[in-house]
Coordinates of C-alpha atoms and ligand atoms in Angstrom, one line a residue:
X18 CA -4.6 -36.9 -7.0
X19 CA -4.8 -33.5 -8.2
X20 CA -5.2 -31.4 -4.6
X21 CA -4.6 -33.0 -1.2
X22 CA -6.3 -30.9 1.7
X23 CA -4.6 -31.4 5.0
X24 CA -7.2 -30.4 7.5
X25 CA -10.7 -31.4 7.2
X26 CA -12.0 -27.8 9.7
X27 CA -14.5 -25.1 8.2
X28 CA -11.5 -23.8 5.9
X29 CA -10.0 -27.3 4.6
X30 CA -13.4 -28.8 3.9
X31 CA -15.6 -25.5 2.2
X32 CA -12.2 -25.7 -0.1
X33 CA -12.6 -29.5 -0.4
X34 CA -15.8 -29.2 -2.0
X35 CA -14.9 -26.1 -4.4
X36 CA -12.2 -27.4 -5.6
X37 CA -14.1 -30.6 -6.3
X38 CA -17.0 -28.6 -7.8
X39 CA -14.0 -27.3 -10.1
X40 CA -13.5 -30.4 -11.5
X41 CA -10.2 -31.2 -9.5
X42 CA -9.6 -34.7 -8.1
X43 CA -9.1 -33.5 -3.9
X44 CA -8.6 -35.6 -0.9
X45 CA -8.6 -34.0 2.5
X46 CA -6.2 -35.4 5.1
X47 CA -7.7 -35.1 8.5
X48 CA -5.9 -36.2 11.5
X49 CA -8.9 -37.0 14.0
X50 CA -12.8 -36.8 12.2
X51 CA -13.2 -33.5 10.4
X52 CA -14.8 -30.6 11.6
X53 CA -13.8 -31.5 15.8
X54 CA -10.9 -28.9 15.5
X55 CA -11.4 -25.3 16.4
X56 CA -14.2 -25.1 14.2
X57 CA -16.3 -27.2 16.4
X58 CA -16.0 -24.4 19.5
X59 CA -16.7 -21.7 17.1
X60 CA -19.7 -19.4 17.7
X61 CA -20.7 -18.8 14.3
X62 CA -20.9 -14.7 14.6
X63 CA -20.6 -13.3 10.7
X64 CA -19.5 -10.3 11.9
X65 CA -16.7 -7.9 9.8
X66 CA -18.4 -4.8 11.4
X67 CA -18.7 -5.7 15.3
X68 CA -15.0 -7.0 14.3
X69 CA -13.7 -4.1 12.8
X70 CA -10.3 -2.6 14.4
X71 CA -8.5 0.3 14.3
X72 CA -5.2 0.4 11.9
X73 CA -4.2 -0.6 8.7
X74 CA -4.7 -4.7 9.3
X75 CA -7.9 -4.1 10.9
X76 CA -8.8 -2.2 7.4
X77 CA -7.5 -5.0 5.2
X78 CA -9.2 -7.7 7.1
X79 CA -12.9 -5.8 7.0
X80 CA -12.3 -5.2 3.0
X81 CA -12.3 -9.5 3.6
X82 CA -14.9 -9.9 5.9
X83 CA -17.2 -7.9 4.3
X84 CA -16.9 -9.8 1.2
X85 CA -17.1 -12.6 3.1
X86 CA -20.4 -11.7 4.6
X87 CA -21.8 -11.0 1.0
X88 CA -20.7 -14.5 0.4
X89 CA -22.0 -16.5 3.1
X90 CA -26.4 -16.4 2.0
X91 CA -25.4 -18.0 -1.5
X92 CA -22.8 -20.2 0.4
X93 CA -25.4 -21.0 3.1
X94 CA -28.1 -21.8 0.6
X95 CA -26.3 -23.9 -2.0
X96 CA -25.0 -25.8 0.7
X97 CA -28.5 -25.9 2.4
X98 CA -30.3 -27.2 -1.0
X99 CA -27.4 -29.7 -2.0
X100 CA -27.8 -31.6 1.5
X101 CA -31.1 -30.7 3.1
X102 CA -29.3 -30.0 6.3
X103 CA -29.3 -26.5 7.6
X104 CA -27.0 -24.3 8.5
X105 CA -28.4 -22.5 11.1
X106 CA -28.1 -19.3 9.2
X107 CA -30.0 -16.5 11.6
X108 CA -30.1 -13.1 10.1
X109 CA -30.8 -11.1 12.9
X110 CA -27.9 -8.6 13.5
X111 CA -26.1 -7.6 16.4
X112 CA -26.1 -5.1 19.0
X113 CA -22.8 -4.4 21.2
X114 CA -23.8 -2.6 24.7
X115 CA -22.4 -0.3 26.5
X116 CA -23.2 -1.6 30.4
X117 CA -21.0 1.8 31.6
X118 CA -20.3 5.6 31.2
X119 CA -16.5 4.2 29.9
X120 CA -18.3 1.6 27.8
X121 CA -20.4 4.2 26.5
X122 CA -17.3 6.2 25.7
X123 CA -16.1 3.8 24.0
X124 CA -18.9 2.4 22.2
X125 CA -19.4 6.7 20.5
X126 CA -15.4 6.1 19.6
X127 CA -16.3 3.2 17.3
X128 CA -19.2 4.2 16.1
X129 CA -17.2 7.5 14.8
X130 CA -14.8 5.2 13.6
X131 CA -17.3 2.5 11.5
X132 CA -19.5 5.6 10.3
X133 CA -16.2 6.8 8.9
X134 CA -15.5 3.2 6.9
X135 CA -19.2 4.0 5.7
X136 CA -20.3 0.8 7.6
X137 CA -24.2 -0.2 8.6
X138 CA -24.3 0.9 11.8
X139 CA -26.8 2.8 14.0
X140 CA -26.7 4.2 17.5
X141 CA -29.5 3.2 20.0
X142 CA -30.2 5.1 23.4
X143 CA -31.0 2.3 26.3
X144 CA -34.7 2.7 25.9
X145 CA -34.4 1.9 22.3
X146 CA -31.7 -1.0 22.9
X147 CA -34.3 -2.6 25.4
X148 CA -37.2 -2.5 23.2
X149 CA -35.3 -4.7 20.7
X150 CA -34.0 -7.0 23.2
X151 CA -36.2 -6.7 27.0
X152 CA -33.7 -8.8 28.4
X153 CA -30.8 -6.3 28.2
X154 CA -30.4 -5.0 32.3
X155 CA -32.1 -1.4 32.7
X156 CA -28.6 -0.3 33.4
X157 CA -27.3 -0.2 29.5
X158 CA -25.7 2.9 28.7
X159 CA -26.1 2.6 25.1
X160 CA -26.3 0.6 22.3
X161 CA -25.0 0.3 18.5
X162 CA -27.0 -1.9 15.9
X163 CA -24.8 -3.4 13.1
X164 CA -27.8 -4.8 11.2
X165 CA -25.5 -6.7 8.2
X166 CA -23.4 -8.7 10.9
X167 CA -25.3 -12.4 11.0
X168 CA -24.5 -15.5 12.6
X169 CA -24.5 -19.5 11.4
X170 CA -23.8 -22.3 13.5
X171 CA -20.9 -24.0 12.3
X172 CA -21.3 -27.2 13.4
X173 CA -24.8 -27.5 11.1
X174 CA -22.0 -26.1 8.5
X175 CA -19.4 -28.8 9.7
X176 CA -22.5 -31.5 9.2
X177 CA -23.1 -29.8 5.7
X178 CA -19.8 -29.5 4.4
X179 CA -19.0 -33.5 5.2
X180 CA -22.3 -34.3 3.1
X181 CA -21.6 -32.0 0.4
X182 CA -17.8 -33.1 -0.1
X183 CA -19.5 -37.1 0.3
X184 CA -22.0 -35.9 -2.9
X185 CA -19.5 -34.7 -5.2
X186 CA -16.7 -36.9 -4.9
X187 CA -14.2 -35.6 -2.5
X188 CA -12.2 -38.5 -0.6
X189 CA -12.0 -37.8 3.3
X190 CA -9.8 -39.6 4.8
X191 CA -10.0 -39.5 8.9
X192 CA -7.5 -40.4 11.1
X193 CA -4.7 -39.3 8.1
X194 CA -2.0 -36.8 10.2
X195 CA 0.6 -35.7 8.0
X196 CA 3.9 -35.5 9.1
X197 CA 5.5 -33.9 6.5
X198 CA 5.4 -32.4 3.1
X199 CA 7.6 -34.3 0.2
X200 CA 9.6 -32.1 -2.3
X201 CA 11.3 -32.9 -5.7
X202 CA 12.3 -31.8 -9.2
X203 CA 13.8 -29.3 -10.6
X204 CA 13.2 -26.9 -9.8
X205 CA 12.2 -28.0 -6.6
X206 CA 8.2 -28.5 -6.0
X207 CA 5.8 -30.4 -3.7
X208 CA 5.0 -33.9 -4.7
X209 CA 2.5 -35.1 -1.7
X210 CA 3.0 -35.6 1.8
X211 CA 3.8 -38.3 4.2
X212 CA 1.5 -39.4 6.9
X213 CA 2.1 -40.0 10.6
X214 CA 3.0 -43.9 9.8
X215 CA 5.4 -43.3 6.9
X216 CA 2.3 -43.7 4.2
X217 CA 3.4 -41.4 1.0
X218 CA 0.5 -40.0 -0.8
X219 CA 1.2 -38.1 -3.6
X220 CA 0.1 -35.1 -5.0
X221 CA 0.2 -32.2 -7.6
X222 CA -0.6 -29.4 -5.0
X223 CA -1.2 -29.4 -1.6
X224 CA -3.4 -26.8 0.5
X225 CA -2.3 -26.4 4.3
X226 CA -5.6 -25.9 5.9
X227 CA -4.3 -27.7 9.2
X228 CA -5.9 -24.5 11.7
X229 CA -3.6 -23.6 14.3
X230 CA -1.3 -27.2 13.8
X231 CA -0.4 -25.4 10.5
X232 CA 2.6 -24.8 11.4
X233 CA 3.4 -28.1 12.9
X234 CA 4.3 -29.9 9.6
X235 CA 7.6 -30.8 9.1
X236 CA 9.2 -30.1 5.3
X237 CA 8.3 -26.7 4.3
X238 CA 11.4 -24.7 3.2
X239 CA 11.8 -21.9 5.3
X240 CA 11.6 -19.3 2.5
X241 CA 7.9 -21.0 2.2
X242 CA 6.5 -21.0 5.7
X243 CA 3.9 -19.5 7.8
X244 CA 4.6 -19.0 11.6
X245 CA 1.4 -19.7 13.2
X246 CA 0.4 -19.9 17.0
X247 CA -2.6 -20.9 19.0
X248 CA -4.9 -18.4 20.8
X249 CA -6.3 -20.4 23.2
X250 CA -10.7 -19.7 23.7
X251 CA -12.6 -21.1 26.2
X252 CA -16.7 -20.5 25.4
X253 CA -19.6 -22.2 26.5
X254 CA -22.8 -23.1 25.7
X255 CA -26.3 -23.0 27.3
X256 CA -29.8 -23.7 26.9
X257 CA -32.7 -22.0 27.8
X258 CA -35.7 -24.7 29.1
X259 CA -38.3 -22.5 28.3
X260 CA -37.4 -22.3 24.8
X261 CA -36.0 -19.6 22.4
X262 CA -37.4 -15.5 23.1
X263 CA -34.1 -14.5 25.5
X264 CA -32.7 -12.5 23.0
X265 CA -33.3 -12.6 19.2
X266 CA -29.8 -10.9 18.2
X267 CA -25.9 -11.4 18.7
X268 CA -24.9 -9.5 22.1
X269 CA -21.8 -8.0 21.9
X270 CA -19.8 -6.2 25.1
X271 CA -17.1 -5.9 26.9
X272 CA -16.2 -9.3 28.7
X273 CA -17.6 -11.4 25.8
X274 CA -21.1 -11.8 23.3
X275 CA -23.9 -14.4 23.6
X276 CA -25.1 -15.6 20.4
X277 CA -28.7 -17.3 20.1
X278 CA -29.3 -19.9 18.0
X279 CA -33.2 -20.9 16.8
X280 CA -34.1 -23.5 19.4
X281 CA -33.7 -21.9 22.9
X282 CA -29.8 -22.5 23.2
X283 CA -26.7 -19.7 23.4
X284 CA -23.2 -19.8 22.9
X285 CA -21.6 -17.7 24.8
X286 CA -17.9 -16.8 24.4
X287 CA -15.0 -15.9 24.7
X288 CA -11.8 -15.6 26.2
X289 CA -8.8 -14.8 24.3
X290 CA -5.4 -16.3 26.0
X291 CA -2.1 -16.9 25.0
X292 CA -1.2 -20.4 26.7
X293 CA -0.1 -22.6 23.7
X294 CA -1.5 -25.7 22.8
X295 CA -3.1 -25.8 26.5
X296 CA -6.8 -27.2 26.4
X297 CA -8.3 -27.6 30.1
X298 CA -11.1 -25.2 30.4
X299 CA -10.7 -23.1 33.7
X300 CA -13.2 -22.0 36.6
X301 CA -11.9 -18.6 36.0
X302 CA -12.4 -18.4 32.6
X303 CA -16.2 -19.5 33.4
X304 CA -16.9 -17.0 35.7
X305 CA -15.6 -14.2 33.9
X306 CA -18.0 -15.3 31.2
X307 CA -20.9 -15.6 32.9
X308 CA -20.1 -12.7 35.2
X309 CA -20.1 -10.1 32.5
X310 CA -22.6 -11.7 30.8
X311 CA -25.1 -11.8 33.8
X312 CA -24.6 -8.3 34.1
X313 CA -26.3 -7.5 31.0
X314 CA -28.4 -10.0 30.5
X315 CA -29.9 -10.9 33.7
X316 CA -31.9 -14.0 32.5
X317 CA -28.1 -15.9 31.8
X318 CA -28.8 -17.0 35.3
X319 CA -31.9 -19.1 34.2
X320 CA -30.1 -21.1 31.3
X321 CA -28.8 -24.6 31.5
X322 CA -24.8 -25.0 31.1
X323 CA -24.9 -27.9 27.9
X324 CA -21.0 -27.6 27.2
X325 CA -17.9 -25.6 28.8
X326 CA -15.0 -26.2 26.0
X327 CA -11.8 -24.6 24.5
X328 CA -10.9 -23.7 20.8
X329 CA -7.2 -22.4 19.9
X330 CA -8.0 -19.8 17.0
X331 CA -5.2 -20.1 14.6
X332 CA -3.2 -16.7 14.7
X333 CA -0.4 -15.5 12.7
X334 CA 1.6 -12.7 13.8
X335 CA -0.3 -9.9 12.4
X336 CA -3.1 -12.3 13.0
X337 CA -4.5 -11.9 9.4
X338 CA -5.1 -14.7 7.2
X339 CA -2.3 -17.0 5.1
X340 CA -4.1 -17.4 1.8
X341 CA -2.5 -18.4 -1.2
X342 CA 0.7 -20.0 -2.9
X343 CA 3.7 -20.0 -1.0
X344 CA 6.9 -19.5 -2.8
X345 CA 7.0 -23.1 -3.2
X346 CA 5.9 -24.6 -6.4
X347 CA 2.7 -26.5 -5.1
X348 CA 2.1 -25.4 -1.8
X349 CA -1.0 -23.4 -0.7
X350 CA -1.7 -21.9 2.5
X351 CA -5.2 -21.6 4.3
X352 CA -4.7 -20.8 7.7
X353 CA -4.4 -18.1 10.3
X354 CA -8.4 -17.4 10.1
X355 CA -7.8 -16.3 13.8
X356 CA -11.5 -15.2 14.9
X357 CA -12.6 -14.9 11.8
X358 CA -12.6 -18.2 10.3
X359 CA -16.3 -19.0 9.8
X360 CA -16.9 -16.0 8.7
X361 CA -14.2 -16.0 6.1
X362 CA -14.6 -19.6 4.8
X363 CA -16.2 -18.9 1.6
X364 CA -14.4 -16.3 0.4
X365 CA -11.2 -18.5 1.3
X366 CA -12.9 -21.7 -0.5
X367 CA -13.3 -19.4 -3.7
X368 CA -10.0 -17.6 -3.6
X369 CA -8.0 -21.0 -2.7
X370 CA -9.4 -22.7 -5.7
X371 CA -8.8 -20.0 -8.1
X372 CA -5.2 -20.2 -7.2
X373 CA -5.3 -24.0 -7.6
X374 CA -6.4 -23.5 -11.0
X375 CA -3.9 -21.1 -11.5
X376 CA -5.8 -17.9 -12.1
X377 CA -4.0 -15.1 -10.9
X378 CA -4.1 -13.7 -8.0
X379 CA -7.1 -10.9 -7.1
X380 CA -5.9 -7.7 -5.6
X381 CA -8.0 -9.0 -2.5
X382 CA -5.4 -11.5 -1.2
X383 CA -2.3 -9.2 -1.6
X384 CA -3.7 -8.6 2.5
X385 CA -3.2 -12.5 3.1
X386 CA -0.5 -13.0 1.0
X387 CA 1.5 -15.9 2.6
X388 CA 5.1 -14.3 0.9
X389 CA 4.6 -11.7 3.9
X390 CA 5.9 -14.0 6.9
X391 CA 8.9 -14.8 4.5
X392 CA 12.8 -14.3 6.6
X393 CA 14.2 -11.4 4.8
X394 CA 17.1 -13.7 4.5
X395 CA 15.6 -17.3 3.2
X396 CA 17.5 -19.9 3.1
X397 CA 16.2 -23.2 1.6
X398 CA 16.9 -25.5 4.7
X399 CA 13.4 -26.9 5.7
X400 CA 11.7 -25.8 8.8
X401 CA 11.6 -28.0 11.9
X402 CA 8.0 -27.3 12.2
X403 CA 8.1 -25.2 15.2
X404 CA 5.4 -22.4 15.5
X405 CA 5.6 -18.9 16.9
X406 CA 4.1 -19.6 21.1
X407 CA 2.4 -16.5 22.1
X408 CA 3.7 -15.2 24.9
X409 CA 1.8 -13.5 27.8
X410 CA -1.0 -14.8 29.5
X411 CA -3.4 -12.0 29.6
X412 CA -7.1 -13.0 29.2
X413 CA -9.0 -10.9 27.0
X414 CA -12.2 -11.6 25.4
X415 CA -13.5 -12.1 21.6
X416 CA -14.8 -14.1 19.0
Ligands
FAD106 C1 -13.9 -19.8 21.2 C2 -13.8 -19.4 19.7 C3 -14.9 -18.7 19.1 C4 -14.8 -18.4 17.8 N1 -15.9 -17.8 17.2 C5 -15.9 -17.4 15.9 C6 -16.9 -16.7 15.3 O1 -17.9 -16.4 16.0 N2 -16.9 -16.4 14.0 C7 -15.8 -16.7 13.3 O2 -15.7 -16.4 12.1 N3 -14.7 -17.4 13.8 C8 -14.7 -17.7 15.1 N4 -13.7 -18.4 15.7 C9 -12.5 -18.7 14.8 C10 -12.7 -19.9 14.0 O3 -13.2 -20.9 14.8 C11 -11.4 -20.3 13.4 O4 -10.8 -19.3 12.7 C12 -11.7 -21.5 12.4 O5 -12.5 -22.5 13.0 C13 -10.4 -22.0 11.8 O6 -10.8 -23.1 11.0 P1 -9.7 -24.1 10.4 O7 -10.4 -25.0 9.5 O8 -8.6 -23.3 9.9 O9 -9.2 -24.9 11.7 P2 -9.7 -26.1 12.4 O10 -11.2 -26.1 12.5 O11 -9.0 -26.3 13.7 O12 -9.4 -27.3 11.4 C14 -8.0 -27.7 11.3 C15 -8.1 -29.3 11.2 O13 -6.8 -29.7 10.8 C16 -6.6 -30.9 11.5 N5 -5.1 -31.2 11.6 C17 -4.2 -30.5 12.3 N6 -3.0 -31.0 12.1 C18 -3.1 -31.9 11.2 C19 -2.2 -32.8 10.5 N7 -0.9 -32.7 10.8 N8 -2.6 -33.7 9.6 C20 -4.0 -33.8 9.3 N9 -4.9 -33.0 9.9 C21 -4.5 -32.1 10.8 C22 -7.2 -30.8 12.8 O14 -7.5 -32.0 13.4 C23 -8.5 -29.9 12.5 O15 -9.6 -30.7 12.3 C24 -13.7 -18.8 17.0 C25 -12.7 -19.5 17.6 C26 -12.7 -19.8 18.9 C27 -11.6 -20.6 19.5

């Protein structure tokens, strides 16, 4: 085997199938069904501009996503015509909303700040904002349009990505946890990984795609590794019985977003905690969703709850992307999307398989470079396979 995968989510199987596509022999290693991790909760906003952040990370990772976004109709199409299933691709744009005068404040402070970058982005007074979407409340403030910033449904791209990786060869294997990652030679390298049940499969390189249990894997030197953490998300989804016509784009604000799909149902999302690996969805966390989200959109009231669940969005702690080879021989990451990950699974596909073919590395990654997490003082005892637990308890909201 050329290139196991371990993790068969949105990032572990789009670079299943590129790699594959690349001629390289790949299993992915996937330790329940693939695509039922964190990408399976995932909204599916395509959204580098709404996402943008002040400060130099915030910088590097819009350079990303907005490559990523120029990625995703080709991505969305080859996968679409290779299958026949679709991915739910709706280029609509989004609006964020202002529902107060401090909203409103805020909302003119990042539209300075994106006009600045030179990003897509328009300002809309309430009168204009409610003639593209009726359903906003009469009490919007103000508005901003970031026309380029899409959405998919990423379950449609889970469905895909399994049937594309079927067609061209790539060997899932489900119900495969890997324990650890194997090491030899000289100078030391990886040679394949052993599974939960002491199974050895080996391997010329293998790509650590595992989401936010990336940093559970036992046998990565510590000069190697990538401290990831879990950021725990609770969103739901709803459906509206009189069909689609609520709202035709992404709604961003503060407290959260609603994202239509094409047939009448919304995700709306999210809350952002720091609770570890904790899954139990909470009543609080589903009234402060559909609290702030009733008080924009009024209609939320009228829609059908489908699905309350929780996603733990792989962070690292500058929560930008691992991508790359680590410093040892062999070893690739792919994780630490954070709220990005849908967004950026293309671009990571493409840039993952270039460095398993050993093409050097674009100035693009030197953002995501996985040498950045390394101790200042490595030494080449292998890690125990603890990650980095956030540690306050705040609830915020985001993608
Ligand atoms: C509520 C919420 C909303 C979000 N909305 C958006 C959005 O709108 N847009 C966007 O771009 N991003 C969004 N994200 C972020 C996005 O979901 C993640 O960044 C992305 O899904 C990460 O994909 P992944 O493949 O790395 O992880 P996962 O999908 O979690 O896949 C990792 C896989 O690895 C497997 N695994 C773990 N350990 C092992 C092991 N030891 N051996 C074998 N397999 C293992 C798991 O079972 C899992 O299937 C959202 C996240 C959340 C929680």
């Amino acid at each position: 085997m050329d290139v196991l995968v371990v993790g068969g989510g949105i990032i572990g199987m789009s670079i299943a199938w590129r790699a594959r596509q690349a001629g390289m022999s790949v299993t992915v290693l996937e330790r329940d069904g693939p695509g039922e991790g964190t990408s399976h909760v995932a909204a599916g906003m395509l959204a580098p501009v709404a996402e943008v952040e002040f400060g130099a990370d915030g910088r590097r990772l819009l350079e990303l996503g907005l490559h990523a976004a120029r990625a995703w109709p080709a991505f969305a199409s080859e996968l679409e015509i290779s299958t026949g299933v679709s991915v739910g691709m709706l280029r609509t744009g989004t609006l964020l909303v202002a529902r107060d005068d401090d909203d409103a404040r805020e909302l003119e402070r990042q539209l300075s700040f994106r006009q600045s970058l030179a990003l897509a982005v328009r300002r809309l007074r309430p009168s204009e904002a409610r003639e593209l979407e009726p359903a906003l409340a009469p009490t919007v403030r103000l508005a901003l349009e970031a026309p380029d910033d899409h959405s998919v449904d990423p379950r449609l791209v889970l469905a895909a990505l399994e049937r594309a990786c079927a067609s061209v060869g790539v060997q899932v294997r489900a119900n495969a946890l890997v324990a650890r990652i194997e090491l030899g030679g000289v100078p030391e390298r990886v040679t394949g990984v052993t599974l939960e049940h002491g199974e050895r499969v080996p391997a010329e390189q293998v790509v650590l795609a595992a989401g936010p249990w990336s940093g559970l894997i036992d046998g990565v030197p510590q000069a190697a590794t990538v401290p990831v953490r879990p950021v725990k998300g609770q969103i739901m989804r709803l459906r509206d019985p009189a069909g689609p016509g609520l709202l035709r784009r992404v709604v961003r604000f503060r407290g959260g977003y609603l994202v239509p799909r094409e047939d009448g149902r919304y995700v709306l999302g999210a809350t952002v905690e720091e609770r570890g690996f904790e899954l139990a969805p909470t009543a609080g966390g589903a009234y402060q969703l559909l609290r702030d989200a009733h008080e924009l959109v009024p209609g939320v009231s009228e829609l059908e709850i489908e699905e309350l669940s929780v996603g733990l969005r792989p962070g690292t702690p500058d929560n930008s992307p691992a991508i790359g080879p680590s410093a040892l021989p062999g070893l690739i990451w792919a994780t630490g999307h954070y709220r990005n990950g849908i967004l950026l699974a293309p671009l990571t596909a493409e840039l993952v398989t270039g460095a398993l073919a050993g093409e050097p590395a674009p100035a693009l990654l030197s953002a995501c470079a996985p040498a950045r997490f390394a101790p200042p003082t490595a030494h080449p005892e292998t890690s125990t396979g603890a990650s980095t637990a956030g540690g306050a308890s705040a609830v915020e909201v985001g993608a």
